[in-house]
C-alpha positions as CSV (number, residue, x, y, z in Angstrom):
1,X,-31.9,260.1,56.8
2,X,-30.1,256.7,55.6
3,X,-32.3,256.2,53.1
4,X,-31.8,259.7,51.6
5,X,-27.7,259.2,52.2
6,X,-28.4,256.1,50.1
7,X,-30.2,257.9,47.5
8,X,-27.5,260.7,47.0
9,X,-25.0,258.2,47.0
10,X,-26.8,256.3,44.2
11,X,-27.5,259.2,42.2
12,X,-24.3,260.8,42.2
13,X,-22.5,257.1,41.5
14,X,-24.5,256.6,38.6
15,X,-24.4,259.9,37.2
16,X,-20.2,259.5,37.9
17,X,-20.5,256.2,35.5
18,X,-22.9,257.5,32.5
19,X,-20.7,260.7,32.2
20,X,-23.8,262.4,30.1
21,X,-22.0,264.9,29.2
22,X,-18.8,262.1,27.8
23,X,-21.1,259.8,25.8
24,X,-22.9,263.3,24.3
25,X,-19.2,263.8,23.2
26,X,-18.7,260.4,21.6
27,X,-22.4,260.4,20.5
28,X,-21.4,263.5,18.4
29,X,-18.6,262.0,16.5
30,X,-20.5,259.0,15.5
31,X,-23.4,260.7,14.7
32,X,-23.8,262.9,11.1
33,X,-21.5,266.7,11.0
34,X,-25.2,268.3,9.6
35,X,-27.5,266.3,11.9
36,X,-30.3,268.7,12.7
37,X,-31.8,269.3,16.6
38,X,-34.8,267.8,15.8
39,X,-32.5,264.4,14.7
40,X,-30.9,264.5,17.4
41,X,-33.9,265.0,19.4
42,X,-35.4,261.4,18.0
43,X,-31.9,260.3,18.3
44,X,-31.6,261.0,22.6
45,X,-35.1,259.8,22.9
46,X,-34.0,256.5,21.9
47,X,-30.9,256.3,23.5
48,X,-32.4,257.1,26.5
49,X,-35.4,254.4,26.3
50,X,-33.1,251.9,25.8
51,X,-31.0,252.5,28.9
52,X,-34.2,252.8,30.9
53,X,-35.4,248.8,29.8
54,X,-32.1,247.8,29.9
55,X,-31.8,249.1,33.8
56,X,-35.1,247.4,34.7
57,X,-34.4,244.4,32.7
58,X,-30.7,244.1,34.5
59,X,-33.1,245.4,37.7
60,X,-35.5,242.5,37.7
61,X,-33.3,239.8,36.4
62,X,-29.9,240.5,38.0
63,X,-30.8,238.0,41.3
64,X,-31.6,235.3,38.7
65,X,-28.4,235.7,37.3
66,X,-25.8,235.3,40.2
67,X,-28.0,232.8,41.5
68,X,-27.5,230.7,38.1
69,X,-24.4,230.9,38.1
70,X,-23.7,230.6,41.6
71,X,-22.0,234.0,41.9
72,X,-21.0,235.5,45.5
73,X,-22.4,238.8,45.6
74,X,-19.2,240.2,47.1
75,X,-17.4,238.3,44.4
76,X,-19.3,240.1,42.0
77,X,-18.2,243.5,43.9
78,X,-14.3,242.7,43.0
79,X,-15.1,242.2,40.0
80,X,-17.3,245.1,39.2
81,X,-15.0,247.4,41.1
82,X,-12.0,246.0,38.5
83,X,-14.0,246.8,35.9
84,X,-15.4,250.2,37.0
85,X,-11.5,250.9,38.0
86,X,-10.1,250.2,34.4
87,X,-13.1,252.5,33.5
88,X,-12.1,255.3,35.2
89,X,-8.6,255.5,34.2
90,X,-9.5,254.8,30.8
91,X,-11.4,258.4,31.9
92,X,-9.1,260.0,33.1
93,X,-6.7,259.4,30.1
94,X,-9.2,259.9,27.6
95,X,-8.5,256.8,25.9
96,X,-12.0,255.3,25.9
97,X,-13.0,258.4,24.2
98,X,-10.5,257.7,21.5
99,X,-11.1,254.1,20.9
100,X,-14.6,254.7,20.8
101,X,-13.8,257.4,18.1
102,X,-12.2,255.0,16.0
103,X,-15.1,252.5,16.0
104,X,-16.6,252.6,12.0
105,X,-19.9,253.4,12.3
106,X,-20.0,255.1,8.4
107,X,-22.5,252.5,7.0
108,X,-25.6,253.1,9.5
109,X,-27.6,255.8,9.5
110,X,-27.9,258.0,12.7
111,X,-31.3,257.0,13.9
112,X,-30.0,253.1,13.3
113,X,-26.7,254.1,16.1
114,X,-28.9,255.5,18.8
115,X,-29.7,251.9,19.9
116,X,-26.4,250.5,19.3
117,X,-23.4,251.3,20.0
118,X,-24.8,254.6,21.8
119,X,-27.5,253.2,23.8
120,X,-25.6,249.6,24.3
121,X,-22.6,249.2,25.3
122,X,-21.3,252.9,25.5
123,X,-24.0,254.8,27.4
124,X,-25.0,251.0,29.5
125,X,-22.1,249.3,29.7
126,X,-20.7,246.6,31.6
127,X,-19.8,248.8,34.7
128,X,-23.4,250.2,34.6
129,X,-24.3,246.4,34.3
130,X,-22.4,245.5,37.7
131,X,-23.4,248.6,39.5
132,X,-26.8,248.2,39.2
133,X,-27.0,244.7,40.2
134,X,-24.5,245.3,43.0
135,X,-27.3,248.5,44.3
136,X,-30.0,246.0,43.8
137,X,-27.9,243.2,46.0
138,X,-27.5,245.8,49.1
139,X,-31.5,247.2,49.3
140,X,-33.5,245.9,52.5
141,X,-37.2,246.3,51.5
142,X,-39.3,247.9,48.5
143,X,-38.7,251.2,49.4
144,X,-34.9,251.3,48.4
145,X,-35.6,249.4,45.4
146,X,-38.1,252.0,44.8
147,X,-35.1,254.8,46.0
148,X,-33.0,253.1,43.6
149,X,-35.5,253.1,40.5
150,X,-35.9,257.1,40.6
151,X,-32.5,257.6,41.0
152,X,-31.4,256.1,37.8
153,X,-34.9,257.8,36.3
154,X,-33.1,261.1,37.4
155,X,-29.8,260.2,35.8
156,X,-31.9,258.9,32.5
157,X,-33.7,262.5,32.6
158,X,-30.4,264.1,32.8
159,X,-29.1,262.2,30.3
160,X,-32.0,262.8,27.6
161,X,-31.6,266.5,28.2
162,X,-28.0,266.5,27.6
163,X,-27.9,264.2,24.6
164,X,-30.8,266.3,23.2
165,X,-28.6,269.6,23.8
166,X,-25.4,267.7,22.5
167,X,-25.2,270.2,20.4
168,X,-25.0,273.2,22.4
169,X,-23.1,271.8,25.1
170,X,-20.3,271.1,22.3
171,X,-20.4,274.1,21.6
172,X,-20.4,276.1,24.3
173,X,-18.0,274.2,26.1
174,X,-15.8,272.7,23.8
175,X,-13.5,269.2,23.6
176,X,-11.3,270.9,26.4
177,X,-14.3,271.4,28.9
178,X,-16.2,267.9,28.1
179,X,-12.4,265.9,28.5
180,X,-12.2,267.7,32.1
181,X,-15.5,266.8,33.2
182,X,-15.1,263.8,31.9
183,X,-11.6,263.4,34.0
184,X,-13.3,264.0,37.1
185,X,-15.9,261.7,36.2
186,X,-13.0,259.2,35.8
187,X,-11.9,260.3,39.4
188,X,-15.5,259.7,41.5
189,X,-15.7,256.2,39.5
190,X,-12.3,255.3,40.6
191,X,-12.6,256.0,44.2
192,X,-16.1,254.0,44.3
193,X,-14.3,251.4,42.4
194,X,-11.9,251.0,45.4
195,X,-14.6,250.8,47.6
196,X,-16.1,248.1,45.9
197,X,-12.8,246.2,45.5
198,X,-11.9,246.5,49.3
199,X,-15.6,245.7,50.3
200,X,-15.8,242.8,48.1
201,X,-12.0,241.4,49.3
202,X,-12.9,242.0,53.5
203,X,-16.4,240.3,52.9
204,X,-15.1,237.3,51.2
205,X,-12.1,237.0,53.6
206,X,-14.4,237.1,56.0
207,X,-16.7,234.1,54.8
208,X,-13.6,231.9,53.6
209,X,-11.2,232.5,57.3
């Protein structure tokens, strides 16, 4: 029962922080006004194989990382929370749609931005990054890595499909209906932010008192 607690929890928190249906929005204005569905097709196949290595490779290599550096797991829970908190009400406000917007993408082709920027940093960002390794820190055994490895293959399926129906979507629900799904995106993120931040700060105050 834990395990599958875990499991929902995961999903749902990772689905919160790709927003599918946000980065299809964004994807959209960088991409081509006449790209076809079978474009964008290639395009969320891409996108979507990218964010799958780079989750194993933040997966497998995440331990190796706070242990070179010498980085407090719950230190690295403040942090991420901070990060995933000025993500949210970035959501909420809509302005990481607009700054994303304004990025000048007019010299590559469409194929060339499913990789980068859509793939890297704006689909698996930095409070992806932290989130991940964060899961990966609070697993017991094999079984909840394995827990943890099909929830985020869930959330890439879901993300594929929406990408690949970007164009639908946009249409049928329109800016207004992506910004408010979007907003309450921004609102899950923040709370599981907070939790993050207030775990992190009890745990360290803990091992420094």
């Amino acid at each position: 029962m834990e395990l599958f607690q875990n499991f929902l929890q995961q999903t749902i928190t990772l689905f919160a922080i790709m927003d599918p249906i946000g980065v299809s929005a964004i994807a959209l204005s960088l991409l081509s006004p006449n790209i076809t569905k079978s474009q964008i097709s290639i395009i969320a196949k891409k996108t979507t194989t990218t964010i799958l290595v780079a989750f194993f490779v933040v997966l497998i290599t995440g331990d190796l990382v706070l242990k070179l550096f010498g980085i407090h797991e719950d230190s690295l829970k403040v942090m991420g929370g901070l990060i995933l908190l000025l993500m949210a009400i970035s959501m909420v406000t809509g302005s990481a749609m607009k700054s994303k917007k304004e990025e000048d993408e007019s010299n590559k082709n469409d194929e060339e931005l499913a990789i980068i920027p859509i793939g890297i940093p704006i689909a698996f960002g930095t409070g992806l990054f932290t989130t991940i390794i964060i899961f990966k820190n609070q697993v017991e055994n094999s079984v909840e890595v394995f827990s943890l490895v099909i929830s985020f293959c869930i959330n890439a399926l879901i993300f594929y499909l929406v990408l690949k129906n970007s164009i639908y979507i946009k249409k049928y629900l329109g800016l207004t209906g992506q910004n408010i799904i979007t907003k309450l995106m921004g609102l899950i993120v923040g709370a599981l932010a907070v939790q993050f931040i207030i775990s992190g700060v009890v745990h360290l105050s803990q091992s420094y008192l």
